[in-house]
């Protein structure tokens, strides 16, 4: 009887306990399973950082780098190490820990930079792919990062937006400043006038440019065609075919007294609408340039940069002004200021238009300077407190960077005197109008000097009547130029203008032999990158006279 009672008690208390235990075990398994399932659920996030890559580690301290902008699946659980809580994600079969700070809901939020430092001078543009100028920054300037154009797959940025204004390539920005310019002190003994101390100019390493779809001849030999001569382009092409001429320089914008456009330009109407000396229709000019290109000639477009009476008249706030606010004239021409970013923009906009519509292989900027004389009392609108030589260098740097995007080469015309006056030693100097050989040659692809024999004074380089002795003067000039080129960091090609026209000042006929003497003297002086024939009238008969000596 007693045993039966004991069994009943066991059944009464043990069985419910077992049942409760089973329920608890089941519940625990359910909770664990739920926790496992929930803990392995994931949400997509993107890795952000103020650098291209982020280093993260697993629980054992093994590290990997992951590019910012990478999407990761963050597990719905956390881990604690060193009293700090981390989110977890799996990568290549391992779990890695990441601080919540580096996780963003969208890829656009992954760039954390707020302030960076400019590594070199840069003219910022209103958008990453625009020539329109926003501002100008000197090296070692802190800028606010307010956006960017593209976050690349490797976590790098192509262009940053700065100060809610313009864009600067990321390669010119850093979180710490370090020197990227060449040592300018090598020019500390260079003579300079009001054009500015050459040691204040920035000289940067220059990349060797080669465009597969635009091959520059090793030695360019070009005839110059002004805007009025474009109508007879067929004659010049046929003439050149029978010689070693392989290129043409053709006017786009010129200014003798009034500004002249070679064709009806929409860009000109935007920036200098009062320009009324327009020589060709857009269609006729386009057809002429196509003929040159179709016949296999290298095509160079010439633009007078800072001698532009129409632009100055239409934009007096960008022009050199007298103290009373009126336009300053030199040689009967009103000049834009070399400090004016609007005229920089106009010249590059015009070049862009010409490249897109007429296929120019190279843009050549002439009159990259102040007038030979500017009164001290003039207002030149020097917003960024630059010297003339700094401004000219920065204009050409801006133009070169912009137009290289079009796979187009850039050349600049300079006065012959700036390479120096002594053929036996380096004597290049900074001119008052802003040209310094070593700065300009460091920036552009081609520097084209204009050592016309009848522009030299008597006994220049010790030569009596240089206008009557073109071979001697060009050889002496060429030796000085070689020294200036050798003193230049990453020098441009040196392609020289030669005089191929009658000398009015001295009543000297420039015979074929005179022209040949100049060409031969360039070779003797080791100036071997070609020549451009200057004949202001583009006189066909003169060119016909010289054609057999081009070699």
Short mmCIF file of C-alpha atoms in Angstrom, two decimals:
data_model
loop_
_atom_site.label_atom_id
_atom_site.label_comp_id
_atom_site.label_asym_id
_atom_site.label_seq_id
_atom_site.Cartn_x
_atom_site.Cartn_y
_atom_site.Cartn_z
CA UNK A 1 0.00 0.00 0.00
CA UNK A 2 2.79 2.32 0.92
CA UNK A 3 4.63 1.64 -2.36
CA UNK A 4 1.59 2.58 -4.34
CA UNK A 5 1.36 5.90 -2.54
CA UNK A 6 5.04 6.59 -3.25
CA UNK A 7 4.54 5.90 -6.97
CA UNK A 8 1.59 8.22 -7.02
CA UNK A 9 3.68 10.98 -5.44
CA UNK A 10 6.43 10.47 -7.99
CA UNK A 11 3.94 10.70 -10.78
CA UNK A 12 2.39 13.75 -9.19
CA UNK A 13 5.67 15.73 -8.79
CA UNK A 14 8.32 14.24 -11.11
CA UNK A 15 6.40 14.07 -14.33
CA UNK A 16 5.37 17.74 -14.24
CA UNK A 17 8.95 18.65 -13.42
CA UNK A 18 10.20 16.68 -16.39
CA UNK A 19 7.60 18.34 -18.52
CA UNK A 20 8.63 21.77 -17.26
CA UNK A 21 12.28 20.89 -17.87
CA UNK A 22 11.49 19.77 -21.39
CA UNK A 23 9.61 22.98 -21.96
CA UNK A 24 12.51 25.00 -20.61
CA UNK A 25 15.00 23.11 -22.77
CA UNK A 26 12.80 23.55 -25.80
CA UNK A 27 12.39 27.22 -25.01
CA UNK A 28 16.14 27.63 -24.53
CA UNK A 29 16.81 25.92 -27.82
CA UNK A 30 14.19 28.11 -29.43
CA UNK A 31 15.69 31.25 -27.96
CA UNK A 32 19.19 30.18 -28.98
CA UNK A 33 17.96 29.33 -32.44
CA UNK A 34 16.14 32.65 -32.66
CA UNK A 35 19.20 34.48 -31.42
CA UNK A 36 21.36 32.64 -33.93
CA UNK A 37 19.00 33.40 -36.77
CA UNK A 38 18.57 37.02 -35.73
CA UNK A 39 22.28 37.43 -35.05
CA UNK A 40 23.10 36.24 -38.54
CA UNK A 41 20.63 38.49 -40.24
CA UNK A 42 22.37 41.38 -41.95
CA UNK A 43 21.82 44.91 -43.19
CA UNK A 44 23.72 46.54 -46.04
CA UNK A 45 25.96 49.44 -45.08
CA UNK A 46 28.82 51.27 -46.81
CA UNK A 47 32.25 51.89 -45.37
CA UNK A 48 33.15 55.54 -44.88
CA UNK A 49 36.46 57.12 -43.98
CA UNK A 50 38.62 60.20 -44.47
CA UNK A 51 41.13 58.11 -46.42
CA UNK A 52 40.72 55.77 -49.40
CA UNK A 53 40.99 52.59 -47.31
CA UNK A 54 40.07 51.51 -43.79
CA UNK A 55 42.03 48.94 -41.80
CA UNK A 56 39.92 46.56 -39.71
CA UNK A 57 40.65 43.41 -37.69
CA UNK A 58 39.07 40.12 -36.64
CA UNK A 59 38.79 38.84 -33.07
CA UNK A 60 42.33 37.48 -33.26
CA UNK A 61 43.83 40.80 -34.34
CA UNK A 62 44.37 39.88 -38.00
CA UNK A 63 43.86 42.98 -40.16
CA UNK A 64 42.65 43.71 -43.69
CA UNK A 65 42.11 46.94 -45.64
CA UNK A 66 38.82 47.67 -47.34
CA UNK A 67 38.19 50.60 -49.67
CA UNK A 68 35.74 53.22 -48.54
CA UNK A 69 32.50 53.08 -50.44
CA UNK A 70 32.55 49.26 -50.31
CA UNK A 71 29.20 47.72 -49.37
CA UNK A 72 29.26 45.26 -46.45
CA UNK A 73 26.59 43.10 -44.82
CA UNK A 74 26.60 44.02 -41.12
CA UNK A 75 25.34 41.23 -38.84
CA UNK A 76 22.63 41.94 -36.32
CA UNK A 77 24.90 41.42 -33.32
CA UNK A 78 27.85 43.10 -31.70
CA UNK A 79 31.12 42.22 -30.01
CA UNK A 80 33.06 43.87 -27.23
CA UNK A 81 36.83 44.21 -27.05
CA UNK A 82 38.70 46.53 -24.76
CA UNK A 83 35.38 47.73 -23.35
CA UNK A 84 34.38 49.00 -26.81
CA UNK A 85 31.44 47.69 -28.79
CA UNK A 86 31.88 46.83 -32.47
CA UNK A 87 29.59 45.78 -35.27
CA UNK A 88 30.41 42.52 -37.05
CA UNK A 89 30.52 41.48 -40.70
CA UNK A 90 31.79 38.43 -42.52
CA UNK A 91 34.45 38.60 -45.20
CA UNK A 92 36.11 35.59 -46.85
CA UNK A 93 34.65 33.29 -44.20
CA UNK A 94 35.91 35.34 -41.24
CA UNK A 95 34.17 37.74 -38.92
CA UNK A 96 35.60 41.24 -38.67
CA UNK A 97 34.89 44.03 -36.25
CA UNK A 98 34.12 47.60 -37.29
CA UNK A 99 33.27 50.75 -35.37
CA UNK A 100 29.78 52.07 -36.04
CA UNK A 101 31.38 55.43 -36.95
CA UNK A 102 32.59 54.00 -40.27
CA UNK A 103 29.19 52.72 -41.41
CA UNK A 104 26.92 54.76 -43.66
CA UNK A 105 23.54 54.09 -45.18
CA UNK A 106 24.50 55.41 -48.63
CA UNK A 107 27.70 55.43 -50.66
CA UNK A 108 27.46 59.18 -51.10
CA UNK A 109 27.99 59.67 -47.35
CA UNK A 110 31.30 57.76 -47.25
CA UNK A 111 33.69 60.70 -47.76
CA UNK A 112 34.58 62.23 -44.39
CA UNK A 113 37.11 64.92 -45.36
CA UNK A 114 36.13 68.40 -44.20
CA UNK A 115 39.32 70.36 -44.82
CA UNK A 116 42.37 69.77 -47.00
CA UNK A 117 45.47 71.72 -48.04
CA UNK A 118 46.41 72.71 -51.58
CA UNK A 119 49.73 71.20 -52.66
CA UNK A 120 50.23 73.63 -55.54
CA UNK A 121 48.68 76.69 -57.12
CA UNK A 122 45.39 75.87 -58.79
CA UNK A 123 42.65 77.70 -60.67
CA UNK A 124 39.44 76.00 -59.56
CA UNK A 125 36.54 75.62 -61.97
CA UNK A 126 32.78 75.75 -61.41
CA UNK A 127 32.41 72.05 -62.14
CA UNK A 128 34.87 69.21 -62.52
CA UNK A 129 34.58 69.26 -66.33
CA UNK A 130 34.24 73.00 -66.90
CA UNK A 131 36.66 75.72 -67.97
CA UNK A 132 34.59 78.36 -66.12
CA UNK A 133 36.72 79.77 -63.32
CA UNK A 134 35.46 79.72 -59.74
CA UNK A 135 38.51 80.92 -57.82
CA UNK A 136 42.28 80.75 -57.52
CA UNK A 137 44.17 79.10 -54.66
CA UNK A 138 47.85 79.36 -53.90
CA UNK A 139 49.82 76.40 -52.59
CA UNK A 140 49.53 75.60 -48.87
CA UNK A 141 46.02 77.04 -48.55
CA UNK A 142 43.44 75.24 -46.39
CA UNK A 143 40.14 74.74 -48.21
CA UNK A 144 36.78 73.48 -46.96
CA UNK A 145 35.63 70.25 -48.60
CA UNK A 146 31.95 70.62 -49.39
CA UNK A 147 31.44 67.81 -51.91
CA UNK A 148 33.06 65.74 -54.58
CA UNK A 149 32.43 64.49 -58.09
CA UNK A 150 33.15 60.76 -58.01
CA UNK A 151 34.14 58.17 -55.41
CA UNK A 152 36.21 55.61 -57.30
CA UNK A 153 36.21 51.86 -56.68
CA UNK A 154 39.58 52.11 -54.93
CA UNK A 155 38.22 54.67 -52.48
CA UNK A 156 39.90 57.67 -54.08
CA UNK A 157 38.19 60.88 -55.18
CA UNK A 158 38.71 62.41 -58.60
CA UNK A 159 37.63 66.01 -57.88
CA UNK A 160 36.73 67.69 -54.61
CA UNK A 161 34.30 70.55 -54.38
CA UNK A 162 35.83 73.30 -52.25
CA UNK A 163 34.16 76.14 -50.37
CA UNK A 164 30.77 75.35 -51.98
CA UNK A 165 32.27 76.91 -55.06
CA UNK A 166 34.77 75.27 -57.38
CA UNK A 167 36.42 71.92 -58.00
CA UNK A 168 40.06 70.89 -57.57
CA UNK A 169 41.57 67.51 -58.58
CA UNK A 170 42.29 65.35 -55.55
CA UNK A 171 45.92 64.92 -56.60
CA UNK A 172 46.52 68.56 -55.66
CA UNK A 173 45.02 68.26 -52.16
CA UNK A 174 46.23 66.58 -48.99
CA UNK A 175 45.52 66.52 -45.26
CA UNK A 176 49.10 67.66 -44.66
CA UNK A 177 51.20 70.01 -46.78
CA UNK A 178 54.33 68.76 -48.47
CA UNK A 179 56.46 70.47 -51.10
CA UNK A 180 55.59 69.59 -54.70
CA UNK A 181 57.29 72.50 -56.47
CA UNK A 182 60.83 72.56 -57.78
CA UNK A 183 63.41 74.66 -55.97
CA UNK A 184 62.91 78.21 -57.23
CA UNK A 185 66.08 79.45 -55.53
CA UNK A 186 68.07 78.40 -58.61
CA UNK A 187 66.81 81.67 -60.12
CA UNK A 188 67.77 83.88 -57.18
CA UNK A 189 70.48 85.66 -59.19
CA UNK A 190 68.20 86.27 -62.18
CA UNK A 191 67.63 89.92 -63.00
CA UNK A 192 64.04 91.05 -62.66
CA UNK A 193 62.24 94.31 -63.07
CA UNK A 194 58.64 95.16 -62.24
CA UNK A 195 57.67 91.78 -63.69
CA UNK A 196 58.40 90.16 -60.35
CA UNK A 197 60.95 88.06 -58.50
CA UNK A 198 61.38 84.70 -60.33
CA UNK A 199 61.83 82.88 -57.02
CA UNK A 200 58.18 83.70 -56.23
CA UNK A 201 56.97 81.77 -59.27
CA UNK A 202 56.01 78.12 -58.73
CA UNK A 203 57.74 75.56 -60.94
CA UNK A 204 56.23 72.07 -60.99
CA UNK A 205 57.22 68.71 -62.49
CA UNK A 206 55.67 68.41 -65.92
CA UNK A 207 54.30 65.18 -67.33
CA UNK A 208 55.42 64.27 -70.83
CA UNK A 209 52.26 64.53 -72.90
CA UNK A 210 51.56 62.24 -75.82
CA UNK A 211 48.12 61.93 -77.39
CA UNK A 212 47.70 58.79 -79.48
CA UNK A 213 44.98 60.43 -81.55
CA UNK A 214 46.95 63.63 -82.02
CA UNK A 215 50.57 63.10 -83.00
CA UNK A 216 52.71 66.23 -82.97
CA UNK A 217 55.45 66.09 -85.65
CA UNK A 218 58.92 65.84 -84.13
CA UNK A 219 59.88 68.93 -86.08
CA UNK A 220 57.02 71.24 -87.02
CA UNK A 221 57.57 73.40 -90.11
CA UNK A 222 54.62 75.74 -90.51
CA UNK A 223 53.28 78.51 -92.70
CA UNK A 224 51.25 81.24 -91.03
CA UNK A 225 47.80 82.05 -92.48
CA UNK A 226 45.97 85.11 -91.19
CA UNK A 227 42.18 85.37 -91.09
CA UNK A 228 41.90 87.25 -94.39
CA UNK A 229 43.98 84.64 -96.21
CA UNK A 230 41.78 81.73 -95.16
CA UNK A 231 39.62 82.16 -98.27
CA UNK A 232 42.47 80.93 -100.47
CA UNK A 233 43.47 78.00 -98.29
CA UNK A 234 43.58 75.68 -101.33
CA UNK A 235 46.51 77.64 -102.76
CA UNK A 236 48.53 77.38 -99.55
CA UNK A 237 47.83 73.66 -99.28
CA UNK A 238 49.01 73.02 -102.83
CA UNK A 239 52.09 75.15 -102.26
CA UNK A 240 52.98 73.32 -99.04
CA UNK A 241 52.53 69.90 -100.61
CA UNK A 242 55.60 70.48 -102.72
CA UNK A 243 57.83 71.19 -99.73
CA UNK A 244 58.71 69.93 -96.26
CA UNK A 245 56.03 72.16 -94.71
CA UNK A 246 53.91 69.90 -92.48
CA UNK A 247 51.78 72.38 -90.51
CA UNK A 248 49.83 75.62 -90.62
CA UNK A 249 49.35 78.30 -87.99
CA UNK A 250 45.93 79.89 -88.56
CA UNK A 251 44.47 82.89 -86.75
CA UNK A 252 41.48 82.39 -84.46
CA UNK A 253 41.65 85.75 -82.65
CA UNK A 254 44.03 88.59 -83.49
CA UNK A 255 44.28 92.26 -82.59
CA UNK A 256 46.35 94.82 -84.43
CA UNK A 257 44.30 97.84 -83.39
CA UNK A 258 40.78 96.45 -83.39
CA UNK A 259 40.04 92.88 -82.32
CA UNK A 260 39.56 90.48 -85.21
CA UNK A 261 37.82 87.10 -85.08
CA UNK A 262 38.54 84.73 -87.91
CA UNK A 263 34.98 83.37 -87.87
CA UNK A 264 31.57 84.18 -86.44
CA UNK A 265 32.04 82.83 -82.90
CA UNK A 266 29.23 82.16 -80.40
CA UNK A 267 31.78 82.33 -77.56
CA UNK A 268 32.93 85.75 -78.74
CA UNK A 269 29.32 86.99 -78.69
CA UNK A 270 29.10 85.89 -75.06
CA UNK A 271 32.31 87.52 -73.79
CA UNK A 272 33.08 90.35 -76.23
CA UNK A 273 29.92 91.08 -78.23
CA UNK A 274 31.16 94.42 -79.60
CA UNK A 275 33.74 92.60 -81.76
CA UNK A 276 32.69 93.66 -85.24
CA UNK A 277 35.73 92.67 -87.29
CA UNK A 278 34.69 89.11 -88.16
CA UNK A 279 36.34 87.87 -91.34
CA UNK A 280 34.78 84.53 -92.27
CA UNK A 281 31.49 82.81 -91.73
CA UNK A 282 31.54 79.89 -89.33
CA UNK A 283 30.85 77.47 -92.18
CA UNK A 284 33.54 78.80 -94.52
CA UNK A 285 36.17 78.78 -91.79
CA UNK A 286 35.18 75.25 -90.79
CA UNK A 287 35.43 74.05 -94.38
CA UNK A 288 38.89 75.61 -94.76
CA UNK A 289 40.23 73.99 -91.59
CA UNK A 290 38.81 70.65 -92.70
CA UNK A 291 40.77 70.91 -95.95
CA UNK A 292 43.99 71.48 -94.05
CA UNK A 293 43.33 68.48 -91.82
CA UNK A 294 42.16 66.26 -94.66
CA UNK A 295 45.44 66.92 -96.45
CA UNK A 296 47.41 65.63 -93.48
CA UNK A 297 48.75 68.89 -92.06
CA UNK A 298 49.17 69.58 -88.36
CA UNK A 299 46.84 72.46 -87.45
CA UNK A 300 47.74 75.20 -84.94
CA UNK A 301 45.23 77.87 -83.89
CA UNK A 302 46.60 81.28 -82.84
CA UNK A 303 44.82 83.33 -80.17
CA UNK A 304 46.00 86.75 -78.96
CA UNK A 305 45.45 86.36 -75.23
CA UNK A 306 45.82 89.80 -73.64
CA UNK A 307 45.73 92.20 -76.57
CA UNK A 308 41.99 92.48 -77.16
CA UNK A 309 40.46 95.90 -77.56
CA UNK A 310 36.88 94.62 -77.88
CA UNK A 311 36.99 92.53 -74.73
CA UNK A 312 38.53 95.41 -72.77
CA UNK A 313 35.85 97.80 -74.04
CA UNK A 314 33.04 95.38 -73.21
CA UNK A 315 34.51 94.49 -69.80
CA UNK A 316 36.20 97.60 -68.40
CA UNK A 317 36.19 96.08 -64.91
CA UNK A 318 38.59 93.45 -66.34
CA UNK A 319 40.78 95.91 -68.27
CA UNK A 320 43.78 98.11 -67.45
CA UNK A 321 42.34 101.45 -66.35
CA UNK A 322 43.69 104.94 -65.90
CA UNK A 323 43.42 106.51 -62.46
CA UNK A 324 40.21 108.27 -63.55
CA UNK A 325 38.59 104.94 -64.44
CA UNK A 326 38.93 105.32 -68.21
CA UNK A 327 40.46 102.60 -70.37
CA UNK A 328 44.23 102.71 -70.61
CA UNK A 329 45.49 102.45 -74.19
CA UNK A 330 48.85 101.29 -75.44
CA UNK A 331 49.48 101.30 -79.18
CA UNK A 332 45.93 102.66 -79.62
CA UNK A 333 44.60 99.46 -78.06
CA UNK A 334 42.78 98.91 -74.77
CA UNK A 335 44.17 95.82 -73.03
CA UNK A 336 42.53 93.35 -70.64
CA UNK A 337 44.51 92.91 -67.45
CA UNK A 338 46.60 89.77 -67.22
CA UNK A 339 45.14 89.35 -63.71
CA UNK A 340 41.57 89.11 -65.06
CA UNK A 341 40.19 85.60 -64.67
CA UNK A 342 37.35 86.46 -67.01
CA UNK A 343 39.71 87.03 -69.96
CA UNK A 344 41.54 83.80 -69.03
CA UNK A 345 38.19 82.06 -69.25
CA UNK A 346 37.32 83.73 -72.56
CA UNK A 347 40.56 82.68 -74.22
CA UNK A 348 40.14 79.08 -73.08
CA UNK A 349 36.44 79.04 -74.01
CA UNK A 350 37.36 80.26 -77.49
CA UNK A 351 40.04 77.58 -77.74
CA UNK A 352 37.54 74.92 -76.67
CA UNK A 353 35.10 76.09 -79.31
CA UNK A 354 37.78 76.04 -82.00
CA UNK A 355 39.00 72.57 -81.05
CA UNK A 356 35.49 71.10 -80.97
CA UNK A 357 34.38 72.59 -84.26
CA UNK A 358 37.54 72.84 -86.36
CA UNK A 359 39.82 70.09 -85.09
CA UNK A 360 42.86 72.12 -84.04
CA UNK A 361 45.76 69.96 -82.91
CA UNK A 362 47.40 72.76 -80.96
CA UNK A 363 46.40 76.12 -79.55
CA UNK A 364 49.00 78.86 -79.61
CA UNK A 365 48.60 81.83 -77.27
CA UNK A 366 50.23 85.04 -78.45
CA UNK A 367 50.50 88.31 -76.49
CA UNK A 368 50.76 86.45 -73.19
CA UNK A 369 51.86 89.60 -71.43
CA UNK A 370 51.14 93.12 -70.32
CA UNK A 371 51.79 95.89 -72.83
CA UNK A 372 55.47 96.83 -73.01
CA UNK A 373 54.68 99.78 -70.75
CA UNK A 374 51.97 100.33 -68.14
CA UNK A 375 51.88 103.50 -66.07
CA UNK A 376 52.37 102.98 -62.33
CA UNK A 377 49.10 104.71 -61.51
CA UNK A 378 47.02 102.28 -63.60
CA UNK A 379 44.45 100.01 -62.00
CA UNK A 380 45.17 96.42 -63.08
CA UNK A 381 42.66 94.68 -60.74
CA UNK A 382 45.28 92.52 -59.06
CA UNK A 383 42.81 90.53 -56.95
CA UNK A 384 45.22 87.79 -55.87
CA UNK A 385 48.26 90.02 -55.29
CA UNK A 386 50.32 88.41 -58.04
CA UNK A 387 53.38 89.63 -59.86
CA UNK A 388 53.02 89.90 -63.66
CA UNK A 389 55.25 86.86 -64.19
CA UNK A 390 53.22 84.82 -61.71
CA UNK A 391 49.96 85.73 -63.46
CA UNK A 392 51.24 84.86 -66.94
CA UNK A 393 52.60 81.54 -65.69
CA UNK A 394 49.33 80.67 -63.93
CA UNK A 395 47.23 81.63 -66.96
CA UNK A 396 49.25 79.31 -69.16
CA UNK A 397 49.10 76.57 -66.52
CA UNK A 398 45.30 76.88 -66.34
CA UNK A 399 44.96 76.90 -70.14
CA UNK A 400 47.30 73.95 -70.56
CA UNK A 401 45.51 71.79 -68.00
CA UNK A 402 42.10 72.61 -69.43
CA UNK A 403 42.99 72.05 -73.07
CA UNK A 404 44.97 68.88 -72.43
CA UNK A 405 41.57 67.44 -71.54
CA UNK A 406 40.77 67.93 -75.22
CA UNK A 407 43.95 66.07 -76.21
CA UNK A 408 45.29 69.33 -77.61
CA UNK A 409 48.83 70.68 -77.23
CA UNK A 410 49.53 74.21 -75.99
CA UNK A 411 52.17 76.66 -77.16
CA UNK A 412 52.99 80.21 -76.13
CA UNK A 413 54.65 82.99 -78.12
CA UNK A 414 57.30 85.06 -76.33
CA UNK A 415 59.61 87.92 -77.21
CA UNK A 416 63.06 86.91 -78.39
CA UNK A 417 64.82 89.03 -75.79
CA UNK A 418 63.59 87.04 -72.78
CA UNK A 419 66.00 84.13 -73.30
CA UNK A 420 68.95 86.42 -72.51
CA UNK A 421 71.42 88.80 -74.09
CA UNK A 422 74.67 86.84 -73.75
CA UNK A 423 75.21 83.77 -75.97
CA UNK A 424 77.94 82.47 -73.66
CA UNK A 425 76.18 82.40 -70.30
CA UNK A 426 72.68 82.20 -68.86
CA UNK A 427 71.21 85.70 -68.80
CA UNK A 428 67.46 85.13 -69.10
CA UNK A 429 65.60 87.82 -67.16
CA UNK A 430 62.08 88.59 -66.00
CA UNK A 431 60.56 91.32 -68.14
CA UNK A 432 58.35 94.11 -66.83
CA UNK A 433 55.54 92.82 -69.04
CA UNK A 434 55.59 89.46 -67.25
CA UNK A 435 57.47 86.99 -69.44
CA UNK A 436 60.18 84.76 -67.95
CA UNK A 437 61.56 82.04 -70.19
CA UNK A 438 62.13 79.38 -67.53
CA UNK A 439 58.63 79.76 -66.08
CA UNK A 440 56.75 79.66 -69.39
CA UNK A 441 58.84 76.83 -70.83
CA UNK A 442 58.16 74.84 -67.66
CA UNK A 443 54.38 75.06 -68.19
CA UNK A 444 53.49 74.72 -71.89
CA UNK A 445 54.19 71.99 -74.45
CA UNK A 446 55.90 74.35 -76.89
CA UNK A 447 57.54 77.73 -76.41
CA UNK A 448 57.71 79.79 -79.60
CA UNK A 449 60.05 82.71 -79.46
CA UNK A 450 59.96 85.59 -81.94
CA UNK A 451 63.62 86.60 -82.53
CA UNK A 452 62.92 88.52 -85.71
CA UNK A 453 66.22 90.00 -86.92
CA UNK A 454 64.74 93.44 -87.50
CA UNK A 455 63.48 93.54 -83.90
CA UNK A 456 67.00 93.57 -82.46
CA UNK A 457 68.86 96.78 -81.75
CA UNK A 458 72.17 97.55 -83.38
CA UNK A 459 75.01 95.56 -81.80
CA UNK A 460 72.66 93.15 -80.04
CA UNK A 461 74.86 90.17 -79.12
CA UNK A 462 77.72 92.30 -80.48
CA UNK A 463 76.39 92.05 -84.05
CA UNK A 464 76.34 95.13 -86.20
CA UNK A 465 73.05 95.61 -88.05
CA UNK A 466 71.43 92.31 -87.02
CA UNK A 467 68.51 93.00 -89.36
CA UNK A 468 70.93 92.64 -92.26
CA UNK A 469 72.67 89.58 -90.81
CA UNK A 470 69.84 87.19 -89.92
CA UNK A 471 72.03 84.10 -89.75
CA UNK A 472 74.44 85.64 -87.26
CA UNK A 473 71.79 87.09 -84.98
CA UNK A 474 69.70 83.91 -84.89
CA UNK A 475 72.75 81.80 -84.11
CA UNK A 476 73.76 84.09 -81.22
CA UNK A 477 70.18 84.23 -79.97
CA UNK A 478 69.90 80.44 -80.31
CA UNK A 479 72.96 79.86 -78.13
CA UNK A 480 71.48 82.07 -75.40
CA UNK A 481 68.18 80.26 -75.75
CA UNK A 482 69.86 76.88 -75.43
CA UNK A 483 71.29 78.05 -72.09
CA UNK A 484 67.85 79.22 -70.93
CA UNK A 485 66.32 75.89 -71.94
CA UNK A 486 69.04 74.02 -70.06
CA UNK A 487 68.25 76.10 -66.96
CA UNK A 488 64.53 75.26 -67.20
CA UNK A 489 62.82 72.52 -65.23
CA UNK A 490 61.12 70.11 -67.70
CA UNK A 491 61.46 72.51 -70.66
CA UNK A 492 58.96 72.71 -73.48
CA UNK A 493 59.83 72.07 -77.10
CA UNK A 494 61.49 75.16 -78.56
CA UNK A 495 59.86 75.95 -81.91
CA UNK A 496 60.91 79.32 -83.30
CA UNK A 497 59.27 82.00 -85.40
CA UNK A 498 61.51 83.10 -88.28
CA UNK A 499 61.13 86.28 -90.29
CA UNK A 500 59.79 85.59 -93.77
CA UNK A 501 58.78 89.06 -94.89
CA UNK A 502 60.23 92.35 -96.06
CA UNK A 503 61.78 94.44 -93.28
CA UNK A 504 59.95 97.76 -93.41
CA UNK A 505 61.89 99.47 -90.60
CA UNK A 506 65.22 98.97 -92.38
CA UNK A 507 64.09 98.63 -96.00
CA UNK A 508 65.70 95.19 -96.30
CA UNK A 509 64.45 92.53 -98.66
CA UNK A 510 64.35 89.17 -96.88
CA UNK A 511 65.54 86.97 -99.70
CA UNK A 512 65.24 83.17 -99.70
CA UNK A 513 68.86 83.06 -98.57
CA UNK A 514 68.07 85.29 -95.59
CA UNK A 515 65.26 82.93 -94.58
CA UNK A 516 67.48 79.89 -95.08
CA UNK A 517 70.21 81.47 -92.96
CA UNK A 518 67.78 81.68 -90.04
CA UNK A 519 66.77 78.02 -90.38
CA UNK A 520 70.37 76.85 -90.65
CA UNK A 521 71.37 78.93 -87.64
CA UNK A 522 68.69 77.32 -85.48
CA UNK A 523 70.18 73.93 -86.28
CA UNK A 524 73.72 75.15 -85.54
CA UNK A 525 72.55 76.47 -82.16
CA UNK A 526 70.88 73.14 -81.33
CA UNK A 527 67.35 74.57 -81.45
CA UNK A 528 65.86 71.65 -83.33
CA UNK A 529 62.11 71.53 -82.70
CA UNK A 530 61.07 73.30 -85.88
CA UNK A 531 60.09 76.75 -87.07
CA UNK A 532 57.10 78.91 -87.97
CA UNK A 533 57.30 81.39 -90.83
CA UNK A 534 56.12 84.87 -89.89
CA UNK A 535 54.69 86.84 -92.75
CA UNK A 536 52.03 89.12 -91.29
CA UNK A 537 50.21 89.47 -94.60
CA UNK A 538 50.47 85.72 -95.31
CA UNK A 539 51.62 86.83 -98.74
CA UNK A 540 51.30 83.94 -101.15
CA UNK A 541 53.94 85.27 -103.52
CA UNK A 542 56.44 85.60 -100.67
CA UNK A 543 55.78 82.04 -99.55
CA UNK A 544 56.16 80.84 -103.14
CA UNK A 545 59.52 82.56 -103.23
CA UNK A 546 60.73 80.76 -100.10
CA UNK A 547 59.15 77.35 -100.59
CA UNK A 548 62.24 75.66 -102.04
CA UNK A 549 64.46 76.50 -99.08
CA UNK A 550 62.20 74.95 -96.42
CA UNK A 551 63.94 71.78 -95.34
#
